[in-house]
C-alpha cells in the first residue's frame, strides 16, 4: 500500500504543490488546512509522515509537532516543517518540539522527495 | 484605480521632512529597505526594488516602479496593517519544468513564496486571512524584445494564486505596455498608479532583465536541515 503523507498548510496553493510533488512519486496524500485540523485527523488515523507549515491559524506547526509527539502512535513518525521561516531561533523551537527536520520554502521537489526517502 | 491622495500636497510649496522627524520605526526584517521623505505626499515612504517586500504597522507609504513585474498590495482592513511585494517569476528554462508540470514548477514555487512571505508577516502582526484586501498592479509588456511575454506570465500567476487562495481582489491595474509607478498606503488601503510612457525608462528595463537573469541563474529551493 502506498505510504500516506499528510500536508498541513493554510495556503491552498502550497498544499496543491506539495500534493502534486508527492503524488508524482507514488505517495498517498491527505491535506489539512491548519494544525488543529491535522491533529484531529491524526488522532483517528495513522499517516507515515507529516509535512507542516509553521505559521497557521488555530494551531501553528510547532505546536502541532509537540501535540503529535505526545500521541503514542506518532512518537516515531517523521515530522517535517516546511516554512518561509529560516531563523535559527525558530528552527531550534522546532527541534525542541520534536521535529525531524526543517525545510525552507520554496521547496525543491527533487530535494523534498530525497529528504522523504531518507527519513521514511 | 482611483487616484486618491491621502496627504494632499499644498499647492506648490515644497516642504522637506521636519528636522525632528524620523521615519516611523520599521520591523527588524525590513531594515534593508530604503526609506525617504516623499515631498509629493508629505509622508515617509519605503522604496521597493525587484524581489523585495515590505510590511508596516505605521502610517507610511510604500512606493515602487513596475515594468513587467507585479506587485500585490495587501492589508488587513480591520487592523490597518499591510504591505506590498514586487516580484516576477523566473523563466523555467533552466529549472526543469517538465518533471513537475505547472503545479510545482520553479516559477510557481517562487511566486508562491513571494506572496506567502508578505501574507505571513501581516498575519503575524494580527491580521486574519478573511480580512485581507488585495490590490494588484504591473505586468506590463515592457521587456519587448523577449520571446515570452514576461508581464503576462506574472499576471496569470498572481490571478491564479488569489483565486486558489480564495482572496478578494478589490482593485487592479494590470497588463498593457506601460511601466507604472505604484504608491500604496497600507493603513487606509489607498493606492495610486501612474502609468508612464513605454520607452522612457531604459534603466527600469535593465533592472528587470538583471533581476530575471539572477533568478534564472540559481536553483529555486530553500535549505533542508535534518535534526
XYZ file of C-alpha atoms in Angstrom:
347
model
C 0.000 0.000 0.000
C 1.175 3.493 -0.792
C 2.675 5.392 2.100
C 0.354 8.086 3.357
C 1.658 11.607 3.871
C -0.200 14.489 5.457
C 0.436 18.010 4.114
C -0.581 20.775 6.514
C -0.708 24.371 5.274
C -3.221 27.213 5.404
C -2.348 28.065 1.801
C -4.357 26.034 -0.711
C -1.847 26.585 -3.484
C 1.046 25.419 -1.298
C -0.866 22.224 -0.447
C -1.533 21.694 -4.158
C 2.175 21.972 -4.986
C 3.247 19.611 -2.233
C 0.485 17.177 -3.178
C 1.437 17.190 -6.871
C 5.061 16.504 -5.980
C 4.230 13.663 -3.582
C 1.721 12.047 -5.901
C 4.218 12.105 -8.761
C 6.390 9.849 -6.585
C 3.513 7.500 -5.777
C 2.684 8.653 -2.249
C -0.851 8.905 -0.942
C -1.703 12.394 0.315
C -4.112 13.760 2.885
C -4.481 17.520 3.375
C -5.181 19.679 6.415
C -5.577 23.474 6.470
C -4.155 24.100 9.946
C -2.609 22.385 12.956
C -5.902 21.703 14.702
C -7.409 20.014 11.649
C -4.243 17.941 11.272
C -4.247 16.900 14.922
C -7.930 15.921 14.801
C -7.217 13.734 11.780
C -4.089 12.215 13.311
C -5.933 11.214 16.490
C -8.201 8.958 14.412
C -5.906 7.912 11.545
C -2.345 6.808 11.004
C -0.094 8.569 8.494
C 3.511 7.684 7.668
C 4.893 11.228 7.600
C 3.708 14.792 8.196
C 4.880 17.904 6.316
C 3.633 21.015 8.068
C 3.835 24.778 7.667
C 4.742 26.829 10.765
C 2.515 29.922 10.681
C -1.129 28.894 10.566
C -4.355 29.980 12.285
C -5.913 27.921 15.137
C -2.768 25.875 15.741
C 0.728 26.572 14.416
C 3.047 23.889 13.060
C 5.424 23.808 16.027
C 2.543 23.237 18.453
C 1.258 20.540 16.106
C 4.620 18.781 16.251
C 4.621 18.724 20.090
C 0.991 17.563 20.184
C 1.698 14.768 17.699
C 4.801 13.659 19.612
C 2.614 13.287 22.700
C 0.458 10.708 20.885
C 1.828 7.154 21.292
C 1.207 6.367 17.598
C 3.225 9.408 16.416
C 6.226 9.039 18.702
C 8.472 7.877 15.844
C 6.687 9.316 12.808
C 8.872 11.677 10.720
C 7.545 15.222 11.152
C 8.950 17.842 8.771
C 8.410 21.593 8.954
C 8.093 23.349 5.589
C 8.114 27.097 6.022
C 9.270 30.522 4.831
C 10.895 30.937 8.281
C 14.636 30.383 8.290
C 15.786 31.896 11.596
C 17.906 29.816 13.949
C 15.556 30.524 16.886
C 12.541 29.141 15.034
C 14.472 26.089 13.900
C 15.556 25.410 17.494
C 11.928 25.694 18.626
C 11.013 23.118 16.009
C 13.808 20.819 17.050
C 12.828 21.086 20.723
C 9.210 20.296 19.868
C 10.398 17.042 18.317
C 10.519 17.798 14.586
C 12.577 15.521 12.340
C 13.713 18.276 10.003
C 13.271 21.805 8.671
C 12.745 22.716 5.013
C 12.752 26.331 3.853
C 10.290 27.393 1.128
C 10.392 27.452 -1.833
C 10.933 23.716 -1.682
C 12.848 21.945 -4.418
C 10.743 18.908 -5.456
C 13.739 16.627 -6.082
C 15.242 17.573 -2.745
C 11.914 17.164 -0.941
C 11.482 13.640 -2.283
C 15.092 12.764 -1.434
C 14.526 14.012 2.124
C 11.380 11.902 2.445
C 13.205 8.829 1.222
C 15.874 9.394 3.865
C 13.556 9.739 6.849
C 10.843 7.211 5.952
C -7.928 52.539 -9.941
C -8.729 55.905 -8.488
C -6.043 58.419 -7.875
C -6.598 59.185 -4.236
C -4.185 61.193 -2.240
C -4.078 60.647 1.393
C -1.795 63.536 2.127
C -2.646 66.399 -0.203
C 0.379 68.372 -1.226
C -0.368 72.008 -0.591
C -0.138 73.993 -3.807
C 3.454 74.420 -4.912
C 5.005 74.829 -1.570
C 7.549 72.074 -1.247
C 8.352 71.099 2.279
C 11.077 68.794 3.394
C 10.839 66.446 6.320
C 10.750 68.359 9.588
C 14.213 68.263 11.172
C 12.993 66.475 14.239
C 11.036 63.984 12.206
C 12.294 60.448 11.703
C 10.715 57.715 9.648
C 8.379 55.567 11.771
C 10.094 52.535 13.296
C 10.499 49.699 10.860
C 10.123 45.990 11.575
C 13.523 44.368 12.012
C 13.272 42.176 8.907
C 12.869 45.281 6.700
C 15.823 47.343 7.862
C 17.493 46.892 4.461
C 14.610 48.549 2.596
C 15.387 52.129 1.663
C 13.114 54.840 3.034
C 12.777 58.507 2.189
C 10.655 61.576 2.745
C 8.163 61.918 -0.098
C 7.513 65.570 -0.809
C 4.542 64.998 -3.046
C 2.584 63.065 -0.430
C 4.224 64.721 2.583
C 4.997 61.464 4.319
C 7.718 58.886 4.757
C 7.889 56.134 2.202
C 9.606 52.791 1.677
C 11.030 52.235 -1.800
C 10.810 48.638 -3.017
C 13.213 47.098 -5.503
C 12.526 43.922 -7.535
C 12.426 40.899 -5.254
C 11.778 42.918 -2.071
C 8.672 43.225 0.066
C 7.710 45.467 2.964
C 5.103 45.371 5.702
C 4.276 48.204 8.067
C 2.062 48.900 11.045
C 2.700 52.651 10.748
C 1.152 55.424 8.678
C 3.609 55.390 5.838
C 3.647 54.918 2.112
C 5.216 52.137 0.060
C 6.373 53.023 -3.438
C 7.764 51.074 -6.341
C 8.207 51.207 -10.096
C 6.998 48.216 -12.089
C 7.693 47.149 -15.623
C 6.796 43.549 -16.277
C 6.992 42.759 -12.555
C 3.835 42.635 -10.466
C 3.064 43.964 -7.002
C 0.408 42.717 -4.652
C -0.748 45.347 -2.158
C -2.303 43.529 0.766
C -3.790 44.733 4.052
C -5.980 43.587 6.862
C -8.892 46.021 6.681
C -9.762 45.602 10.368
C -6.371 46.481 11.865
C -4.927 48.604 9.036
C -1.689 46.623 8.768
C -0.363 45.690 5.375
C 2.336 45.789 2.791
C 3.484 45.280 -0.744
C 5.699 42.897 -2.655
C 7.437 43.318 -6.011
C 8.376 40.244 -7.986
C 8.424 38.362 -11.242
C 8.550 34.671 -11.988
C 11.755 33.029 -13.123
C 11.706 31.557 -16.612
C 11.600 27.816 -16.271
C 14.136 27.009 -18.967
C 16.941 26.113 -16.596
C 14.752 24.747 -13.841
C 13.439 21.518 -15.312
C 9.738 22.347 -15.539
C 8.757 19.239 -17.368
C 9.450 16.923 -14.462
C 6.867 18.618 -12.240
C 4.421 20.256 -14.609
C 2.824 23.627 -13.888
C 1.590 22.627 -10.444
C 5.012 22.729 -8.815
C 7.204 24.416 -11.422
C 10.062 26.609 -10.250
C 8.092 29.662 -11.376
C 5.013 28.738 -9.382
C 7.027 27.838 -6.298
C 8.943 31.110 -6.424
C 5.827 33.233 -6.943
C 4.049 31.395 -4.189
C 6.727 32.248 -1.658
C 6.771 35.900 -2.766
C 3.068 36.056 -1.918
C 3.266 33.966 1.233
C 6.077 35.972 2.866
C 4.012 39.129 2.574
C 0.802 37.479 3.770
C 2.514 35.673 6.671
C 4.046 38.870 8.007
C 0.628 40.543 8.009
C -0.910 37.535 9.779
C 1.891 37.534 12.362
C 1.052 41.142 13.176
C -2.516 40.150 13.975
C -4.070 40.054 10.517
C -6.560 37.395 9.500
C -6.930 35.769 6.111
C -10.626 36.573 5.881
C -9.965 40.303 6.373
C -7.310 40.636 3.699
C -7.943 43.107 0.916
C -5.789 42.742 -2.183
C -4.918 45.137 -4.979
C -2.726 44.163 -7.916
C -0.611 46.208 -10.300
C 2.014 45.766 -13.003
C 2.753 43.095 -15.557
C 3.229 45.470 -18.475
C 4.710 44.206 -21.704
C 7.883 46.149 -21.100
C 10.611 43.661 -21.991
C 9.551 43.895 -25.602
C 12.463 42.069 -27.176
C 11.820 38.851 -25.301
C 10.015 35.949 -26.899
C 7.985 35.277 -23.765
C 5.566 37.953 -22.545
C 7.064 38.061 -19.054
C 4.431 40.504 -17.813
C 1.535 38.310 -18.951
C 3.057 35.303 -17.192
C 3.329 37.259 -13.976
C -0.294 38.371 -14.271
C -1.512 34.823 -14.953
C 0.316 33.599 -11.890
C -0.918 36.242 -9.497
C -4.532 35.942 -10.663
C -4.417 32.164 -10.300
C -2.866 32.484 -6.855
C -5.508 34.814 -5.451
C -8.242 32.630 -6.961
C -6.797 29.428 -5.472
C -6.452 31.072 -2.076
C -9.986 32.436 -2.178
C -8.890 36.064 -1.774
C -10.903 39.040 -2.886
C -9.209 41.470 -5.274
C -10.676 44.938 -4.814
C -8.636 46.755 -7.434
C -6.188 46.087 -10.197
C -4.227 47.821 -12.917
C -2.508 45.059 -14.842
C -1.066 44.426 -18.287
C -0.859 46.681 -21.339
C 2.541 48.000 -22.428
C 3.205 50.582 -19.719
C 5.631 50.797 -16.835
C 3.910 52.023 -13.692
C 4.723 53.847 -10.517
C 2.655 52.497 -7.642
C 2.223 54.143 -4.263
C 0.261 52.383 -1.539
C -0.921 53.339 1.939
C -1.464 50.135 3.935
C -3.196 51.909 6.817
C -6.037 53.141 4.578
C -5.722 50.876 1.541
C -5.411 53.799 -0.839
C -3.369 53.204 -3.937
C -2.205 55.442 -6.786
C -0.947 54.025 -10.030
C 0.733 56.307 -12.530
C 1.437 54.846 -15.953
C 4.278 56.350 -17.871
C 5.216 56.109 -21.481
C 6.681 52.840 -22.597
C 10.080 53.906 -23.819
C 11.087 56.483 -21.222
C 12.881 54.307 -18.767
C 15.800 52.275 -20.049
C 17.117 51.717 -16.539
C 13.873 50.050 -15.482
C 14.146 47.550 -18.314
C 17.804 46.904 -17.477
C 16.952 46.383 -13.809
C 14.243 43.871 -14.654
C 16.490 41.953 -17.034
C 19.142 41.772 -14.354
C 16.630 40.504 -11.788
C 15.357 37.906 -14.259
C 18.820 36.629 -15.085
C 19.682 36.418 -11.377
C 16.541 34.389 -10.792
C 17.390 32.056 -13.617
C 20.986 31.541 -12.574
C 20.240 29.915 -9.244
C 18.023 26.960 -8.412
C 14.710 27.763 -6.759
C 14.852 25.877 -3.471
C 15.499 26.611 0.207
C 17.721 24.773 2.691
C 16.913 21.384 4.119
C 18.145 20.502 7.604
C 17.558 17.215 9.369
C 17.826 17.346 13.161
